[in-house]
Short mmCIF file of C-alpha atoms in Angstrom, two decimals:
data_model
loop_
_atom_site.label_atom_id
_atom_site.label_comp_id
_atom_site.label_asym_id
_atom_site.label_seq_id
_atom_site.Cartn_x
_atom_site.Cartn_y
_atom_site.Cartn_z
CA GLY A 827 -18.63 3.24 -1.41
CA ALA A 828 -15.57 0.91 -1.63
CA VAL A 829 -15.01 -0.25 1.94
CA VAL A 830 -12.58 -3.12 2.69
CA SER A 831 -12.56 -5.01 6.29
CA GLN A 832 -9.66 -6.67 7.42
CA HIS A 833 -10.17 -9.27 10.54
CA PRO A 834 -9.19 -9.59 12.96
CA SER A 835 -7.16 -6.26 13.60
CA TRP A 836 -4.75 -7.38 16.00
CA VAL A 837 -3.56 -11.00 16.79
CA ILE A 838 -1.07 -12.34 19.31
CA CYS A 839 -0.24 -16.24 18.40
CA LYS A 840 2.07 -18.99 19.96
CA SER A 841 5.17 -19.73 17.82
CA GLY A 842 4.32 -22.74 15.68
CA THR A 843 0.98 -22.11 15.28
CA SER A 844 -1.38 -20.77 12.40
CA VAL A 845 -3.43 -17.84 12.23
CA LYS A 846 -5.77 -16.76 9.19
CA ILE A 847 -6.52 -13.15 8.47
CA GLU A 848 -9.86 -12.23 6.35
CA CYS A 849 -10.13 -9.46 3.91
CA ARG A 850 -13.46 -8.51 2.91
CA SER A 851 -14.99 -6.05 0.26
CA LEU A 852 -17.81 -4.84 1.85
CA ASP A 853 -19.52 -3.02 -0.85
CA PHE A 854 -18.28 -4.17 -4.28
CA GLN A 855 -16.90 -7.29 -5.77
CA ALA A 856 -13.23 -7.77 -5.99
CA THR A 857 -11.54 -9.51 -8.70
CA THR A 858 -8.07 -8.81 -7.39
CA MET A 859 -6.84 -8.50 -3.79
CA PHE A 860 -3.51 -7.97 -2.85
CA TRP A 861 -1.59 -8.83 0.40
CA TYR A 862 1.06 -6.61 1.92
CA ARG A 863 3.65 -7.02 4.88
CA GLN A 864 4.83 -3.63 6.56
CA PHE A 865 7.50 -4.10 9.30
CA PRO A 866 8.31 -1.20 11.71
CA LYS A 867 9.44 2.24 10.06
CA GLN A 868 9.67 0.46 6.45
CA SER A 869 7.17 0.82 3.56
CA LEU A 870 4.43 -2.04 2.27
CA MET A 871 6.10 -4.96 0.40
CA LEU A 872 3.56 -6.84 -2.05
CA MET A 873 3.66 -10.44 -1.05
CA ALA A 874 1.22 -11.62 -3.08
CA THR A 875 -1.57 -10.94 -5.88
CA SER A 876 -4.73 -13.03 -5.79
CA ASN A 877 -7.34 -13.46 -8.17
CA GLU A 878 -10.77 -15.11 -7.60
CA GLY A 879 -11.08 -18.61 -8.52
CA SER A 880 -7.43 -18.94 -9.33
CA LYS A 881 -4.01 -19.42 -7.72
CA ALA A 882 -2.41 -16.21 -5.94
CA THR A 883 0.90 -14.91 -7.73
CA TYR A 884 3.84 -14.52 -5.11
CA GLU A 885 6.18 -12.24 -5.02
CA GLN A 886 9.67 -13.70 -5.16
CA GLY A 887 10.99 -14.37 -1.69
CA VAL A 888 7.74 -15.15 -0.34
CA GLU A 889 7.04 -18.72 0.65
CA LYS A 890 3.77 -20.01 -0.84
CA ASP A 891 3.70 -23.08 1.58
CA LYS A 892 3.88 -20.62 4.32
CA PHE A 893 1.64 -18.15 3.73
CA LEU A 894 -1.43 -19.41 1.88
CA ILE A 895 -3.86 -17.35 0.22
CA ASN A 896 -7.46 -18.28 -0.75
CA HIS A 897 -9.86 -15.84 -2.75
CA ALA A 898 -12.56 -18.24 -2.79
CA SER A 899 -15.25 -15.48 -3.67
CA LEU A 900 -15.29 -12.33 -5.20
CA THR A 901 -15.91 -10.54 -1.52
CA LEU A 902 -13.31 -12.58 0.43
CA SER A 903 -9.72 -13.29 0.49
CA THR A 904 -7.95 -15.07 3.28
CA LEU A 905 -3.94 -15.05 4.11
CA THR A 906 -3.16 -18.18 6.67
CA VAL A 907 0.30 -17.64 7.89
CA THR A 908 1.42 -21.51 8.81
CA SER A 909 3.72 -22.43 11.66
CA ALA A 910 3.96 -18.88 12.63
CA HIS A 911 7.42 -17.59 14.08
CA PRO A 912 8.24 -14.37 15.85
CA GLU A 913 10.01 -13.38 12.65
CA ASP A 914 6.78 -13.21 11.05
CA SER A 915 5.43 -10.42 13.30
CA SER A 916 4.49 -7.82 11.22
CA PHE A 917 1.54 -5.54 10.06
CA TYR A 918 -0.31 -7.11 7.24
CA ILE A 919 -2.41 -4.80 4.83
CA CYS A 920 -4.82 -6.24 2.41
CA SER A 921 -6.45 -4.19 -0.35
CA ALA A 922 -8.92 -5.07 -3.13
CA SER A 923 -9.60 -3.64 -6.55
CA LYS A 924 -12.73 -3.92 -8.49
CA GLN A 925 -10.99 -4.81 -11.32
CA ALA A 926 -7.32 -5.25 -11.93
CA ASN A 927 -6.40 -1.69 -13.31
CA THR A 928 -8.57 0.15 -10.97
CA GLU A 929 -7.69 1.76 -7.93
CA ALA A 930 -7.04 -0.43 -4.76
CA PHE A 931 -8.77 0.18 -1.55
CA PHE A 932 -6.85 -0.76 1.71
CA GLY A 933 -8.28 -2.58 4.78
CA GLN A 934 -7.54 -1.50 8.06
CA GLY A 935 -4.33 -3.90 8.38
CA THR A 936 -3.79 -6.89 10.84
CA ARG A 937 -0.78 -6.48 13.68
CA LEU A 938 0.42 -9.79 13.79
CA THR A 939 2.56 -10.73 17.20
CA VAL A 940 3.95 -14.15 17.28
CA VAL A 941 5.30 -14.95 20.95
CA GLY B 389 12.61 -4.97 -12.27
CA GLN B 390 10.99 -1.91 -10.45
CA ASN B 391 12.65 0.64 -8.16
CA ILE B 392 10.59 3.61 -6.46
CA ASP B 393 12.87 6.23 -4.64
CA GLN B 394 11.81 8.93 -2.27
CA PRO B 395 13.53 10.63 0.78
CA THR B 396 13.56 8.95 3.98
CA GLU B 397 12.48 12.15 6.31
CA MET B 398 11.62 15.68 5.87
CA THR B 399 10.56 18.35 8.02
CA ALA B 400 8.34 21.40 7.59
CA THR B 401 7.04 24.32 9.46
CA GLU B 402 2.98 24.64 10.08
CA GLY B 403 1.64 26.74 7.34
CA ALA B 404 4.19 26.04 4.71
CA ILE B 405 4.52 24.41 1.56
CA VAL B 406 6.18 21.00 1.09
CA GLN B 407 7.03 19.20 -2.02
CA ILE B 408 7.79 15.62 -1.76
CA ASN B 409 9.52 13.74 -4.59
CA CYS B 410 9.45 10.24 -6.20
CA THR B 411 11.46 8.85 -8.76
CA TYR B 412 10.69 5.32 -10.37
CA GLN B 413 11.56 2.97 -12.83
CA THR B 414 9.25 0.20 -14.02
CA SER B 415 8.88 -1.98 -17.10
CA GLY B 416 4.96 -1.72 -17.40
CA PHE B 417 3.99 1.55 -15.79
CA ASN B 418 0.08 2.21 -15.41
CA GLY B 419 -0.16 4.98 -12.81
CA LEU B 420 0.96 6.62 -9.77
CA PHE B 421 -0.60 6.90 -6.50
CA TRP B 422 0.41 8.68 -3.45
CA TYR B 423 -1.06 7.59 0.09
CA GLN B 424 -0.94 8.96 3.25
CA GLN B 425 0.02 6.54 6.43
CA HIS B 426 -0.35 7.28 10.04
CA ALA B 427 1.58 5.06 12.44
CA GLY B 428 -0.02 1.77 12.92
CA GLU B 429 -2.65 2.74 10.51
CA ALA B 430 -3.47 1.37 6.81
CA PRO B 431 -2.95 3.91 4.00
CA THR B 432 -5.01 6.32 2.74
CA PHE B 433 -5.49 7.19 -0.60
CA LEU B 434 -4.61 10.93 -1.73
CA SER B 435 -3.90 11.15 -5.42
CA TYR B 436 -3.65 9.51 -8.68
CA ASN B 437 -1.64 10.53 -11.96
CA VAL B 438 -1.74 8.59 -15.35
CA LEU B 439 -0.93 11.04 -17.39
CA ASP B 440 1.70 13.90 -17.38
CA GLY B 441 1.00 16.83 -15.48
CA LEU B 442 -0.52 18.31 -12.03
CA GLU B 443 -3.53 16.89 -10.73
CA GLU B 444 -4.95 19.14 -7.66
CA LYS B 445 -7.17 18.26 -4.94
CA GLY B 446 -7.54 20.91 -2.24
CA ARG B 447 -4.14 21.22 -0.36
CA PHE B 448 -2.85 18.52 -2.02
CA SER B 449 -1.29 18.26 -5.64
CA SER B 450 0.62 15.77 -7.32
CA PHE B 451 2.79 15.94 -10.57
CA LEU B 452 3.76 13.41 -13.10
CA SER B 453 6.18 13.29 -15.74
CA ARG B 454 6.35 9.88 -17.45
CA SER B 455 9.46 10.76 -19.64
CA LYS B 456 11.40 11.33 -16.56
CA GLY B 457 9.75 8.64 -14.51
CA TYR B 458 9.54 11.61 -11.85
CA SER B 459 6.43 12.47 -9.90
CA TYR B 460 6.02 14.77 -6.60
CA LEU B 461 3.47 15.46 -4.13
CA LEU B 462 2.87 19.17 -3.17
CA LEU B 463 1.23 19.96 0.23
CA LYS B 464 0.28 23.56 1.08
CA GLU B 465 -0.78 25.29 4.32
CA LEU B 466 0.66 22.72 6.34
CA GLN B 467 -1.31 21.36 9.35
CA MET B 468 0.19 19.40 12.20
CA LYS B 469 -2.00 16.47 11.40
CA ASP B 470 -0.32 16.46 7.95
CA SER B 471 2.40 14.75 10.00
CA ALA B 472 2.85 11.18 8.81
CA SER B 473 4.36 8.93 6.14
CA TYR B 474 3.82 9.78 2.22
CA LEU B 475 3.84 6.76 0.31
CA CYS B 476 4.66 7.03 -3.52
CA ALA B 477 3.11 3.55 -5.35
CA VAL B 478 3.56 2.80 -8.97
CA ARG B 479 0.88 0.61 -10.62
CA ASP B 480 2.85 -2.06 -12.66
CA ARG B 481 1.24 -4.04 -15.72
CA GLY B 482 2.77 -7.63 -14.37
CA VAL B 483 2.59 -10.63 -16.59
CA SER B 484 -1.06 -11.46 -15.32
CA SER B 485 -2.26 -8.68 -13.50
CA TYR B 486 -1.77 -5.16 -12.16
CA LYS B 487 0.16 -4.64 -8.91
CA LEU B 488 0.88 -1.58 -6.49
CA ILE B 489 4.53 -1.27 -5.57
CA PHE B 490 5.51 1.09 -2.93
CA GLY B 491 8.28 3.13 -2.11
CA SER B 492 9.95 3.36 0.93
CA GLY B 493 8.09 6.36 2.43
CA THR B 494 8.61 9.65 3.36
CA ARG B 495 8.36 10.63 7.09
CA LEU B 496 6.92 14.42 7.39
CA LEU B 497 7.11 16.10 10.46
CA VAL B 498 5.11 19.24 10.56
CA ARG B 499 6.63 21.45 13.12
CA PRO B 500 4.83 24.37 14.89
#
């Protein structure tokens, strides 16, 4: 058990458009989901913590109006990159926990390329 | 705030043992995780420590000293497939929820 599916695995979009990334917990209910961004040869940087039914908590320096997070159900959280620019090109990874203080399971990641 | 430090790169020989260190500073420590990440893939869970001491799981062991803010990951009988990045992550008790903060990662190269 404890499978997290992320979709799409890769996406290429034009500058100025918006892209939605989905993160689903397939066999458990996730009260908490996390969104990370990873640039080449760097570690995972936490962007925001998303709790079902409430607003996401963003890390310092992350623009909440640019990176829209919705956690409408216990099995789905979405990250929308609005008005994407080439500097937003990165590897975006989600993780999900059954409860806030339990192990987090990672999705496969989404490689976003903005051209 | 939080601060997690680990070496940037390490090199070891196939069949040998390697120890990857991690030091951390955090205000709401609630456990330390080690993950393995191959290039272009998501991290995979290796180990978890919340109490002081050694946790052993096959070829991998992880140690934690909370008083020293120190952990290490020990890899035995190294194999070529162990070449990857190893991420130390601390779970921090934030204001409203727990969150997992990652170190910069250690790139391990295993040579024949």
